[in-house]
Every structure is written in C-alpha cells, then in structure tokens.
Amino acid sequence: MSQAAATGHLETSTGLDNRKLLMWLFLSSECLFFGSLIAAYLLYRDSSVTGPYPDELFDIPFTSVSAFQLLVSSVTMVLALAAIQRGNVRAMQIWLLATALLGLLFVSGQAYEFTQFYREGLTLETNLFGTTFFVLTGFHGAHVTVGILILMSLFAVSLQGRIQKKDSLNVELAGLYWHFVDIVWIVIFTLVYLIQPGAGSN
Amino acid sequence: MATEWPQPRKQGLADALGWARRMADQHYGIWSWIATVDHKRIGIMYGVTAFLFFLAGGMEALIIRLQLAVPDGNIVNADQYNRILTMHGTTMVFLVIMPLSAAFFNLMIPLMIGARDVAFPRLNAFSYWVFLGGGIFMNASFFTGDVFSGELGAPDCGWFCYSTLSSKAFSPGHGVDFWALGLQILGIASLASGFNFVVTILNLRAPGMTLFRMPLFVWMTLVTSFLLIFAMPVIAVALFELLFDRLFDANFFNPDKGGNPLLWQHMFWLFGHPEVYILILPAMGIVSEILPTFSRKPLFGYPFVVFSGIAIGFMSWGVWVHHMYTTGLGTAANAAFGISTILIGVPTGVKVFNWMATMWGGSISLKAPMMFAVGFVAMFTIGGLSGVTHSVVPSDYQQQDTYYIVAHFHYVLFGGSIFALFAGIYYWLPKFTGRLLNDTVGQIQFWLMLIGFNLTFFPMHMSGMLGMPRRISTYSGDQGWDLWNLLSTIGAFTIAAAILIFIINVIYSLRRGQAAGHDPWDGRTLEWTIPSPPPHYNFERIPTVHARDPFWHEKYTEDAAGRPIPVIAGAANGHGEENGDHGGHGIHMPSPSYFPLIAALGFPIIATGLIYDYALVAVGAALLFVGIYGWALEPVTEEEAGHA
C-alpha cells in the first residue's frame, strides 16, 4: 500500500489498479461527452431548413461495411490482449497491427464518406444536419484516430521488447478505450443512420 | 531533515534534459518547482496562482462598484463595462474558487487519507500547468484590443455567454473565442484533477481508513471530483459547438438556419448547476473539519452530512431549469424544476443543522479559522434562503435578471465559498509554512470582511427588489437605487481593506509567525500527526486507522459522561516522533518531470493558433505530443530506472 503512490503497481484500497480505475472514470466522462453531442444531433434532427437531408446522402450499405470493420477490430483487440496475457508477444503484435489497420480502414471510409457528402453540397455551414452530423461523427473519428495512435505506439514499444506478459495492463487499457469507441459507433450508427425519421413524422 | 531525491536516469530521453533534470532534483530553486510532482508544492502553486487571480477579479469588481457608486457613472464606458463584468464573473468562478478548492484538494487529501502523494503525481502537475496556461490565456484577451485607445479585447458576453450574444454578429472581435477556448483549456485541467482525486481517494487510503472513517473534507472532495468528471464534458461540448459556430460558420446557435439559442442555455446550465455545487461542496467540507476541531466534539450526524453531500451531488443534475424559468418552457417544466429546486434545499438544510448541532454544547474556541467557519454557516444560510425564494416560479419571474439574484449568488459564493476558503487558509496554511497566522489580525480581517460583505451585498436585495437590472453599466438617479448602490460600493472597498489585511498577515506571519508545531489546534485527523511543514514523503510510516477522527482517539479517551480525557502523555506524540526518525531513507518518491509542463504548454498555443494562425496549431500539437510521449516513456521512479 505504502508504495502505491510512488510506483503504481502495488496493492490499492479497492484492489483495482489505479490506471484501470482512471480509464473507467475517463470513459464514464466520455459518455457524457458523446451523450451531449448525440443529444444535439437528435434535437436538431428535423430542424434543417434547407437540404441536403440525411436520406438523400446516406449510403447505408457502405457505412454498414465500415461499421462491421470497426466491430471486427474489437475482436482482434481482444485477441491481442489474450495473446499478451499468455505471454505471446509475437501474436499480440500481429493482432495489434490488425486492429490498427481495421481502425484505419474505418477512418478512411469516413474520410471518403465526408468527401462524398461535401461533393453533394453538405458542409458545416449548409444546414443543421451538416453542422451536427460532421461535428458528431468527426469527434468520433478523432477518437478512433487517437486509438490508432495508441495501438501503433504500443506496437512500436513492443518491438523494443518493452511489453511482456507482466505489462499486459497497457494493452488492456488500450483495449478498454478501443471497445468504448467501438460501442459509441454502434450507438451513433443506430441513431443517426439506421433510425431515420420516416416521411411525415413531426 | 536529510531527504534524498532519487538520482536522475542517466540515459535515453533524460539525457537531453540532463542539466534541467539535475536542477529539478534540488530541493530549492525555480527548477525544482517547475518540475515538481509533489502534491504539497502543486497545492501551494494552485493557491498562490488562484489568489493572484482573486486580486485581479477583485480589481474588476472594484471598477464595477466605482462605476455604479453614483448614477450616470462614467469611469468606464458600456463596452468596457461589459468586458470587465464578464471577466469578473469568469475569473471568480473558474480562476479563483475552483482552483482555490483544488489547492486544498492537493494539499490536504493525501495527508488526510494517510498517503504519500496522489495516485498520478505527474497528471497532477499537468492539471496545474494547464490551469495556469488557461488562466493566462483567458486574461491575455484584454490586450488583444486597441488597449491604448481604451478598447479592451476581453469577452463581452457575460460569464454565461448566452447565445446569440456570443455569435459573431453580436460579438465581433476575438473576445468570445478567447473565452470559449480558455474555458476549454481550464476544463481539461479540471477533468484531469477530477480523475486524479477520485482514484486517489478510492485507492490510496491508509489501512483501516474505510470510506466511513474518511474525514468530511475527503468525502466532499470525492463528490466534487465526480461532479467535475460528469459536468466538464457537457460544457466542453457546448463550447465546441460555440467554437464551431464562430470559427467554422457552423449553425448550432444560428436561428437563421433553424438553430435554437436555448440549446446553449440548457447545456450551459446542465453543466452550470452541478458547477455551483462544485464551488460550494469543498467549502462545506472545509467547514465540516473546522467546526468539530474548535468545538472539541465529533461532527454531529456524520453519516447524514456524508449522505446529504452525496444527495446534493445527484440532485444537482435535476435543477438546471430554475435558471431558465422565464425562457418560456411551459408550466409543467417550470413546476417540475421548481419542486426539484425546493427539494435540493433539504440536504443542504440537513448540513446546516448538523453544523449547528456540532457546535451545540461544545467547548468552543473562537480562533480565526472558527470565526470564518461560523461566518460561513450564517452567510451561506442567508444565501440559501434567498435561493429558496427564487425556486418559487412566480417569485422568480419578478427577481429574474435583477440585483436580487446578484445578492443571492454572492451570499453563497462569497459568504459561502470564500469565507470557508479563508477558514481553510487560517486552519491549514500553518501545516505547510510551519508558522501560525496571527490570530488577532485574523479576527480583525474577519470582522472587516463580514461587515464589508454584508454592506456590499445586502443592499443588492433592495436595489433588486426596486427593479434594478443586472449587468447595466449605468443608471439614472430617479429610480431610488442611489443609496443602495452607494452602500454596496462602500462595502466593496471595505472587503478590499480586509483582503489587504490578510496579505499583510500572511507576509508578516511567514517571517515572524509563531511556530505551529505539528498539532496547533488539537486536531482530529491524520494531517496533524506529521511535522509542519511535512517532509516530502509525508508519512515516515503509513499510519493504520482504527476509527473516525483517528488522531483524536489517539490523544483522548472518554469518561463516563462522554467528556474527553487525555491519554497518558507520550502516546499522543507517537506519530510525530515516529515520523522524524529515519529521514525517509528507502522511501521511493516519484521523480520530478518536465513533461507535464511541456504537454500543458501545447494547449494555449493550439488555442492561439485557432484564433490567429493555424500554423501555431501544429506547433502546439507537436509540443503536446512531445510532452505526452516523453511522459509515457520516462521512468516514474528511480527503482524503475534500474538504479535502485
């Protein structure tokens, strides 16, 4: 206990690791962050006074593939953690790379989607849909990008042999963040893309 | 006392910073402060910085009061008045009360739970530097106008920055950008310290320090930290929306494109009401420590005080519409939020009664800390009662946007928070300076401040009831407001005199003050078991806790009538001696680090870049990256660096 402050890897009052608790608190705070952004999107859903409107732009099959890539990346993340917990550094490196690549695919898909929408006349300034859509999904994309940076940093550090079985917590924390960002996308995908107000509602 | 910092690592990243690192490893000198991760030093820096901002915010208040002293004041023009008013509110909330509370979190929490530092010492340093950068950035806005021709660049939208006052059409110039980006930076600091203190309090408690043996101040810090964690992201989103509107022409608050300005009010107050409790709960914690000590009685109804604090934390999320009764949300919404607002008075009242019952029948010693604490209870109660009057919707319709509201929130924030913070300073500062503040001078300051405070803010109830609106820069002499305004101005300068006396007291006492010893107040909690000032590792041996008020129970037992009887001499000093024995050899404390500062520097540079030149954004981001990567990769302690 006495050394917990100094070194961070000894017994704590709750038994939870300090860094893990920190990550959970951070993610709980992020819930309010994305909650506020999603609330703004939903509030303004039918308020755009000019087009283009969501149903004219959304390409559901394309975005579904993107969402699927992100979902699969959660599986590879789990495999990376399982690998290092067994002490298999090699397998962890492969799964970390796979996760980062899937994340990269997702972000590229989003970049492509943004470009398409822009070509069809949707910008931040166009209407409330453009404003709320780009800001909400943009912040999510930024979170995925940070996640990719974290994964690649872990990969780089592991090449120096600095991530062994005893350091698996580092991978676990990255995983918690990654899964959270993934879950947020499930919520956004459902609320923004899939459940669109039908014609005549409101 | 001989203390040894771990030697710096001799390879890798630390090489580049070798010289600076060696300087940081000293126990004195500017570099040792810049690189410090010691919670006590960070606490002192928080306190000193916040006090300087307090003086700045106070100057702004004096300008406001001079302007309003007589009708048709012309000290400043309307534009300057708006900007000074905005900065007064913003400064006092975000740069004074919040960081002064953070100073006490930093100074006291590890000592009160029996820990050697916080859970994340470098994150703690990061919080401070981000806060400092945000505060300077915010105030720098003053100088972005054409200052010499009297044109200030500061924000002019009020501390709540309502839309559409904040839109580019009505607030051209960069003031509002500075405001929004400044608050965004300060929010990062608050979030980081919120995370840090929750983990510290939950995880670093000494053996036996169960949750329900924790001192009340620790409890209130825990609740406040949770509020910070959940409230700051809401304002962060609101600020991002405002910034997107202003910097990139988005439409969140643009009525022309269907945007609803009320969205801002909802988000601001959804953050803003928990924020009110972020400002007052630490103050309640401080007072809950001081009243038992100076009444020589345990806190009356400890579980009630704890649970009422938690209840306030939860309920603070369900009352925000009482700031918005007159926006036309309808009877149902107003009634519901009126009821929840009346209800939140209940746990607050529970606390007030418990404080009074704590003093009841105690052997009260009216030293300066106690005077301020009692002053808090009285003034806060008045503010709470006027608060109840405008929880009632029809009554609030009359009071909305009048000086009556200004009177109310100054009674809770000045009469409440600031009085309690001064109580805390008189009570706890000697622990860190080793010298007591002069009590007589403290009493003089207290009475002057109490009189000045009431002279300033009580007349505002009157001017408000007579219909004087808030935020006006001048008024004509035929409204019947003259007397009340003049009294308020005289009161404001009386407060200024009291603050001046405080500064003199601190300077005098630092040099000549009576030595504090480790336990000057016959204290009850763990911080009084260690020397003043504490060694950098705090506790030579981590104490084991057997009861609430652990130090008291070590010193006293009870007779049949429940009166305290001192334990046989010697036993009481156990901790003090124990902790002086070995000079802390073999205790590995976290190494100093520059990376928190480097990372923190990135934020104001990014913010400046967003306003003036995107190239600077890249510079700031690069600093942030260097800081974070250096931070992540440097060893935390000597041990990890392989030099143990």
mmCIF file with all atom_site columns, C-alpha atoms in Angstrom, chain B residues 141-228:
data_model
loop_
_atom_site.group_PDB
_atom_site.id
_atom_site.type_symbol
_atom_site.label_atom_id
_atom_site.label_alt_id
_atom_site.label_comp_id
_atom_site.label_asym_id
_atom_site.label_entity_id
_atom_site.label_seq_id
_atom_site.pdbx_PDB_ins_code
_atom_site.Cartn_x
_atom_site.Cartn_y
_atom_site.Cartn_z
_atom_site.occupancy
_atom_site.B_iso_or_equiv
_atom_site.pdbx_formal_charge
_atom_site.auth_seq_id
_atom_site.auth_comp_id
_atom_site.auth_asym_id
_atom_site.auth_atom_id
_atom_site.pdbx_PDB_model_num
ATOM 1  C CA . SER B 1 141 ? -7.680  38.614 -24.201 1.00 0.00 ? 141 SER B CA 1
ATOM 2  C CA . PHE B 1 142 ? -7.708  42.036 -22.512 1.00 0.00 ? 142 PHE B CA 1
ATOM 3  C CA . PHE B 1 143 ? -4.692  43.074 -24.542 1.00 0.00 ? 143 PHE B CA 1
ATOM 4  C CA . THR B 1 144 ? -5.934  41.934 -27.922 1.00 0.00 ? 144 THR B CA 1
ATOM 5  C CA . GLY B 1 145 ? -7.962  45.091 -28.443 1.00 0.00 ? 145 GLY B CA 1
ATOM 6  C CA . ASP B 1 146 ? -6.535  48.518 -29.111 1.00 0.00 ? 146 ASP B CA 1
ATOM 7  C CA . VAL B 1 147 ? -5.700  48.921 -25.442 1.00 0.00 ? 147 VAL B CA 1
ATOM 8  C CA . PHE B 1 148 ? -4.182  52.394 -25.580 1.00 0.00 ? 148 PHE B CA 1
ATOM 9  C CA . SER B 1 149 ? -7.321  53.873 -27.027 1.00 0.00 ? 149 SER B CA 1
ATOM 10 C CA . GLY B 1 150 ? -9.290  52.168 -24.249 1.00 0.00 ? 150 GLY B CA 1
ATOM 11 C CA . GLU B 1 151 ? -10.593 49.331 -26.368 1.00 0.00 ? 151 GLU B CA 1
ATOM 12 C CA . LEU B 1 152 ? -10.347 46.093 -24.411 1.00 0.00 ? 152 LEU B CA 1
ATOM 13 C CA . GLY B 1 153 ? -10.308 42.746 -26.205 1.00 0.00 ? 153 GLY B CA 1
ATOM 14 C CA . ALA B 1 154 ? -11.805 40.677 -23.393 1.00 0.00 ? 154 ALA B CA 1
ATOM 15 C CA . PRO B 1 155 ? -15.072 38.750 -23.901 1.00 0.00 ? 155 PRO B CA 1
ATOM 16 C CA . ASP B 1 156 ? -18.223 40.826 -23.534 1.00 0.00 ? 156 ASP B CA 1
ATOM 17 C CA . CYS B 1 157 ? -20.934 38.177 -23.309 1.00 0.00 ? 157 CYS B CA 1
ATOM 18 C CA . GLY B 1 158 ? -21.277 37.685 -19.542 1.00 0.00 ? 158 GLY B CA 1
ATOM 19 C CA . TRP B 1 159 ? -19.909 34.661 -17.684 1.00 0.00 ? 159 TRP B CA 1
ATOM 20 C CA . PHE B 1 160 ? -22.796 32.534 -19.102 1.00 0.00 ? 160 PHE B CA 1
ATOM 21 C CA . CYS B 1 161 ? -22.142 33.837 -22.633 1.00 0.00 ? 161 CYS B CA 1
ATOM 22 C CA . TYR B 1 162 ? -25.712 33.338 -23.802 1.00 0.00 ? 162 TYR B CA 1
ATOM 23 C CA . SER B 1 163 ? -26.365 32.691 -27.419 1.00 0.00 ? 163 SER B CA 1
ATOM 24 C CA . THR B 1 164 ? -26.847 34.809 -29.538 1.00 0.00 ? 164 THR B CA 1
ATOM 25 C CA . LEU B 1 165 ? -24.913 37.464 -27.600 1.00 0.00 ? 165 LEU B CA 1
ATOM 26 C CA . SER B 1 166 ? -21.964 35.204 -28.281 1.00 0.00 ? 166 SER B CA 1
ATOM 27 C CA . SER B 1 167 ? -22.431 34.920 -32.046 1.00 0.00 ? 167 SER B CA 1
ATOM 28 C CA . LYS B 1 168 ? -20.097 36.682 -34.417 1.00 0.00 ? 168 LYS B CA 1
ATOM 29 C CA . ALA B 1 169 ? -22.833 39.082 -35.469 1.00 0.00 ? 169 ALA B CA 1
ATOM 30 C CA . PHE B 1 170 ? -23.229 40.487 -31.948 1.00 0.00 ? 170 PHE B CA 1
ATOM 31 C CA . SER B 1 171 ? -19.762 39.919 -30.620 1.00 0.00 ? 171 SER B CA 1
ATOM 32 C CA . PRO B 1 172 ? -17.245 40.544 -33.375 1.00 0.00 ? 172 PRO B CA 1
ATOM 33 C CA . GLY B 1 173 ? -13.604 40.501 -32.371 1.00 0.00 ? 173 GLY B CA 1
ATOM 34 C CA . HIS B 1 174 ? -11.890 37.635 -30.601 1.00 0.00 ? 174 HIS B CA 1
ATOM 35 C CA . GLY B 1 175 ? -13.141 38.083 -27.027 1.00 0.00 ? 175 GLY B CA 1
ATOM 36 C CA . VAL B 1 176 ? -15.644 35.247 -27.111 1.00 0.00 ? 176 VAL B CA 1
ATOM 37 C CA . ASP B 1 177 ? -13.122 32.971 -28.865 1.00 0.00 ? 177 ASP B CA 1
ATOM 38 C CA . PHE B 1 178 ? -10.684 33.604 -26.031 1.00 0.00 ? 178 PHE B CA 1
ATOM 39 C CA . TRP B 1 179 ? -13.434 32.928 -23.535 1.00 0.00 ? 179 TRP B CA 1
ATOM 40 C CA . ALA B 1 180 ? -14.541 29.642 -25.085 1.00 0.00 ? 180 ALA B CA 1
ATOM 41 C CA . LEU B 1 181 ? -11.034 28.346 -25.753 1.00 0.00 ? 181 LEU B CA 1
ATOM 42 C CA . GLY B 1 182 ? -9.873  29.486 -22.320 1.00 0.00 ? 182 GLY B CA 1
ATOM 43 C CA . LEU B 1 183 ? -12.683 27.604 -20.596 1.00 0.00 ? 183 LEU B CA 1
ATOM 44 C CA . GLN B 1 184 ? -11.971 24.588 -22.762 1.00 0.00 ? 184 GLN B CA 1
ATOM 45 C CA . ILE B 1 185 ? -8.364  24.583 -21.525 1.00 0.00 ? 185 ILE B CA 1
ATOM 46 C CA . LEU B 1 186 ? -9.432  25.082 -17.915 1.00 0.00 ? 186 LEU B CA 1
ATOM 47 C CA . GLY B 1 187 ? -11.883 22.201 -18.356 1.00 0.00 ? 187 GLY B CA 1
ATOM 48 C CA . ILE B 1 188 ? -9.031  19.868 -19.266 1.00 0.00 ? 188 ILE B CA 1
ATOM 49 C CA . ALA B 1 189 ? -7.293  20.832 -16.031 1.00 0.00 ? 189 ALA B CA 1
ATOM 50 C CA . SER B 1 190 ? -10.466 20.238 -14.013 1.00 0.00 ? 190 SER B CA 1
ATOM 51 C CA . LEU B 1 191 ? -11.098 16.869 -15.643 1.00 0.00 ? 191 LEU B CA 1
ATOM 52 C CA . ALA B 1 192 ? -7.550  15.690 -15.026 1.00 0.00 ? 192 ALA B CA 1
ATOM 53 C CA . SER B 1 193 ? -7.706  16.661 -11.380 1.00 0.00 ? 193 SER B CA 1
ATOM 54 C CA . GLY B 1 194 ? -11.195 15.133 -11.049 1.00 0.00 ? 194 GLY B CA 1
ATOM 55 C CA . PHE B 1 195 ? -9.918  11.763 -12.287 1.00 0.00 ? 195 PHE B CA 1
ATOM 56 C CA . ASN B 1 196 ? -6.840  12.016 -10.121 1.00 0.00 ? 196 ASN B CA 1
ATOM 57 C CA . PHE B 1 197 ? -8.665  12.712 -6.885  1.00 0.00 ? 197 PHE B CA 1
ATOM 58 C CA . VAL B 1 198 ? -11.312 10.036 -7.341  1.00 0.00 ? 198 VAL B CA 1
ATOM 59 C CA . VAL B 1 199 ? -8.595  7.432  -7.876  1.00 0.00 ? 199 VAL B CA 1
ATOM 60 C CA . THR B 1 200 ? -6.520  8.840  -5.008  1.00 0.00 ? 200 THR B CA 1
ATOM 61 C CA . ILE B 1 201 ? -9.397  8.795  -2.555  1.00 0.00 ? 201 ILE B CA 1
ATOM 62 C CA . LEU B 1 202 ? -10.701 5.379  -3.560  1.00 0.00 ? 202 LEU B CA 1
ATOM 63 C CA . ASN B 1 203 ? -7.337  3.682  -3.883  1.00 0.00 ? 203 ASN B CA 1
ATOM 64 C CA . LEU B 1 204 ? -4.669  5.278  -1.689  1.00 0.00 ? 204 LEU B CA 1
ATOM 65 C CA . ARG B 1 205 ? -6.358  5.210  1.703   1.00 0.00 ? 205 ARG B CA 1
ATOM 66 C CA . ALA B 1 206 ? -4.189  4.049  4.593   1.00 0.00 ? 206 ALA B CA 1
ATOM 67 C CA . PRO B 1 207 ? -5.008  0.642  6.090   1.00 0.00 ? 207 PRO B CA 1
ATOM 68 C CA . GLY B 1 208 ? -8.173  0.903  8.189   1.00 0.00 ? 208 GLY B CA 1
ATOM 69 C CA . MET B 1 209 ? -9.296  4.167  6.551   1.00 0.00 ? 209 MET B CA 1
ATOM 70 C CA . THR B 1 210 ? -12.636 2.812  5.370   1.00 0.00 ? 210 THR B CA 1
ATOM 71 C CA . LEU B 1 211 ? -14.925 5.099  3.394   1.00 0.00 ? 211 LEU B CA 1
ATOM 72 C CA . PHE B 1 212 ? -16.965 5.868  6.502   1.00 0.00 ? 212 PHE B CA 1
ATOM 73 C CA . ARG B 1 213 ? -13.912 6.791  8.505   1.00 0.00 ? 213 ARG B CA 1
ATOM 74 C CA . MET B 1 214 ? -12.850 9.364  5.936   1.00 0.00 ? 214 MET B CA 1
ATOM 75 C CA . PRO B 1 215 ? -12.835 12.996 7.050   1.00 0.00 ? 215 PRO B CA 1
ATOM 76 C CA . LEU B 1 216 ? -15.753 15.007 5.649   1.00 0.00 ? 216 LEU B CA 1
ATOM 77 C CA . PHE B 1 217 ? -13.468 17.129 3.510   1.00 0.00 ? 217 PHE B CA 1
ATOM 78 C CA . VAL B 1 218 ? -12.283 13.973 1.757   1.00 0.00 ? 218 VAL B CA 1
ATOM 79 C CA . TRP B 1 219 ? -15.884 12.938 1.155   1.00 0.00 ? 219 TRP B CA 1
ATOM 80 C CA . MET B 1 220 ? -16.846 16.295 -0.279  1.00 0.00 ? 220 MET B CA 1
ATOM 81 C CA . THR B 1 221 ? -13.750 16.242 -2.497  1.00 0.00 ? 221 THR B CA 1
ATOM 82 C CA . LEU B 1 222 ? -14.841 12.843 -3.775  1.00 0.00 ? 222 LEU B CA 1
ATOM 83 C CA . VAL B 1 223 ? -18.340 14.095 -4.616  1.00 0.00 ? 223 VAL B CA 1
ATOM 84 C CA . THR B 1 224 ? -16.920 17.263 -6.200  1.00 0.00 ? 224 THR B CA 1
ATOM 85 C CA . SER B 1 225 ? -14.487 15.238 -8.292  1.00 0.00 ? 225 SER B CA 1
ATOM 86 C CA . PHE B 1 226 ? -17.309 13.055 -9.612  1.00 0.00 ? 226 PHE B CA 1
ATOM 87 C CA . LEU B 1 227 ? -19.293 16.195 -10.455 1.00 0.00 ? 227 LEU B CA 1
ATOM 88 C CA . LEU B 1 228 ? -16.276 17.534 -12.347 1.00 0.00 ? 228 LEU B CA 1
#
